[in-house]
C-alpha positions as a printed NumPy array, in Angstrom:
array([[-13.088,  -8.382,  -1.879],
       [-13.528,  -7.979,  -5.631],
       [-13.054,  -4.109,  -5.534],
       [-10.085,  -4.608,  -3.413],
       [ -8.765,  -7.312,  -5.914],
       [ -9.7  ,  -4.876,  -8.758],
       [ -8.036,  -2.054,  -6.948],
       [ -4.839,  -3.746,  -6.154],
       [ -4.845,  -4.424, -10.102],
       [ -5.283,  -1.062, -10.796],
       [ -2.767,   0.235,  -8.795],
       [  0.009,  -2.411,  -9.994],
       [ -0.503,  -1.316, -13.852],
       [ -1.021,   2.077, -13.107],
       [  2.305,   2.584, -11.237],
       [  4.246,   0.055, -12.345],
       [  2.916,  -1.173, -15.896],
       [  2.214,  -4.425, -14.26 ],
       [ -0.417,  -6.677, -15.493],
       [ -1.289,  -9.4  , -12.2  ],
       [ -2.321, -12.349, -12.437],
       [ -5.897, -11.746, -11.26 ],
       [ -6.174, -15.75 ,  -9.714],
       [ -2.708, -15.046,  -7.881],
       [ -3.793, -11.678,  -6.681],
       [ -7.032, -13.147,  -5.586],
       [ -5.894, -15.378,  -3.322],
       [ -3.192, -13.103,  -1.777],
       [ -6.082, -10.798,  -1.137],
       [ -7.612, -13.857,   0.855],
       [ -4.835, -14.77 ,   2.46 ],
       [ -4.137, -11.784,   4.352],
       [ -7.754, -11.344,   5.075],
       [ -7.717, -14.91 ,   6.615],
       [ -4.776, -14.408,   8.761],
       [ -4.754, -10.945,  10.442],
       [ -1.117, -11.713,  11.713],
       [  0.037, -11.068,   8.038],
       [ -1.524,  -7.657,   7.977],
       [ -5.009,  -5.595,   7.143],
       [ -6.774,  -3.654,   4.829],
       [ -7.952,  -0.23 ,   4.993],
       [-10.404,   1.017,   2.873],
       [-12.58 ,   4.37 ,   2.095],
       [-16.294,   3.726,   1.055],
       [-19.072,   6.086,   0.597],
       [-22.496,   4.953,   0.431],
       [-24.281,   4.483,  -3.03 ],
       [-27.861,   3.361,  -3.743],
       [-27.999,   1.287,  -0.524],
       [-24.794,   0.012,  -1.035],
       [-21.   ,   1.22 ,  -0.322],
       [-18.785,   1.893,  -3.012],
       [-14.733,   1.764,  -2.596],
       [-13.044,   4.943,  -3.525],
       [ -9.654,   3.693,  -1.612],
       [ -7.484,   1.343,  -0.055],
       [ -4.365,   0.74 ,   1.544],
       [ -2.897,  -2.735,   3.314],
       [ -0.546,  -2.944,   6.219],
       [  1.826,  -5.652,   6.482],
       [  4.463,  -6.081,   9.722],
       [  7.934,  -5.599,   9.937],
       [  9.836,  -6.858,  13.182],
       [ 12.447,  -4.237,  14.607],
       [ 14.866,  -6.009,  16.938],
       [ 16.895,  -2.616,  17.446],
       [ 13.106,  -0.961,  18.758],
       [ 11.542,  -4.107,  19.903],
       [  8.548,  -3.007,  18.025],
       [  6.925,  -3.533,  14.742],
       [  6.791,  -1.178,  11.758],
       [  3.826,  -0.959,   9.714],
       [  4.36 ,  -1.142,   6.379],
       [  1.754,   0.787,   4.157],
       [  1.497,  -0.841,   0.528],
       [ -1.43 ,  -1.41 ,  -1.913],
       [ -2.264,   2.087,  -1.991],
       [ -5.023,   3.377,  -4.547],
       [ -7.522,   5.757,  -4.793],
       [-10.139,   5.802,  -7.531],
       [ -9.011,   8.51 ,  -9.799],
       [-12.325,  10.619,  -9.574],
       [-11.799,  10.688,  -5.721],
       [ -8.019,  11.692,  -6.118],
       [ -7.077,  15.37 ,  -4.476],
       [-10.361,  15.087,  -2.05 ],
       [ -8.402,  13.928,   0.777],
       [ -9.221,  10.18 ,   0.555],
       [ -5.701,   9.094,   1.452],
       [ -5.011,  11.355,   4.035],
       [ -7.828,  10.212,   5.686],
       [ -6.736,   6.751,   5.76 ],
       [ -3.115,   7.659,   6.504],
       [ -4.401,   9.923,   9.435],
       [ -6.531,   6.897,  10.759],
       [ -3.578,   4.447,  10.221],
       [ -1.111,   7.096,  12.087],
       [ -3.509,   7.415,  15.231],
       [ -4.047,   3.56 ,  15.337],
       [ -0.421,   3.138,  14.993],
       [  0.456,   5.3  ,  17.666],
       [ -2.079,   4.109,  19.854],
       [ -0.433,   0.726,  19.899],
       [  2.807,   0.524,  22.048],
       [  3.906,  -2.567,  20.006],
       [  4.133,  -0.358,  16.777],
       [  7.082,   1.769,  16.488],
       [  6.695,   3.62 ,  13.094],
       [  5.098,   3.671,   9.609],
       [  7.033,   2.897,   6.44 ],
       [  6.155,   2.575,   2.777],
       [  7.88 ,   1.951,  -0.55 ],
       [  7.211,   4.344,  -3.897],
       [  8.4  ,   3.765,  -7.235],
       [ 11.451,   6.083,  -7.831],
       [  9.639,   7.845, -10.832],
       [  6.505,   8.267,  -8.798],
       [  6.666,  11.779,  -8.156],
       [  3.116,  12.48 ,  -7.312],
       [  2.739,   9.923,  -4.841],
       [  6.097,  10.669,  -3.178],
       [  4.792,  14.575,  -2.966],
       [  1.347,  13.157,  -1.355],
       [  3.453,  11.319,   1.163],
       [  5.924,  14.411,   2.043],
       [  2.359,  16.056,   2.695],
       [  1.115,  13.514,   4.97 ],
       [  4.414,  14.049,   7.203],
       [  6.323,  11.023,   5.722],
       [  9.967,  11.426,   4.774],
       [ 12.769,   9.412,   2.408],
       [ 14.112,   7.061,   4.488],
       [ 17.756,   6.55 ,   4.706],
       [ 17.554,   3.199,   3.514],
       [ 17.239,   1.853,  -0.114],
       [ 15.037,  -0.96 ,  -0.837],
       [ 16.606,  -4.342,  -2.449],
       [ 15.049,  -7.461,  -3.019],
       [ 15.007, -10.647,  -5.021],
       [ 11.417, -11.378,  -6.575],
       [ 11.017, -15.132,  -7.225],
       [  7.458, -14.351,  -8.552],
       [  7.346, -10.98 , -10.57 ],
       [ 10.142, -10.93 , -12.433],
       [ 11.295,  -7.489, -13.479],
       [ 12.689,  -7.269, -16.992],
       [ 15.707,  -4.662, -17.147],
       [ 15.598,  -1.745, -19.596],
       [ 18.83 ,  -2.131, -21.931],
       [ 20.762,   0.539, -20.095],
       [ 19.742,  -1.373, -16.745],
       [ 21.459,  -4.574, -18.005],
       [ 24.662,  -3.482, -18.698]])
């Protein structure tokens, strides 16, 4: 649990420059772990000195599609520890999620969003078979307010 919270905080800082409130993040993580209807985490662990060391994670949440009468799985909170990147950790987790989703007749596909400037992640996602969507994501976030740069404020 603590490792998942730490990885989620590291991901937010690395990809978006956000320092998340750890108490809120911990409660949010506990909430999804306690309510499987909200989603689930997948972790990649390695045995180390009789314990398991977290090296990667992702979270799946659900979006109902009336057009398809099925659920999209949204891949979120993707993080692989820097020492384990480019070693197949994400691909292994992704392949497992795809196989699990395809085996479930109530799942119609997988989606994720990525920061526009995160070209490294975009390349990884394309290499595992994901393609850019025709949709753009818009939001109105009531908790994590994004401060616009001067050029965006015009």
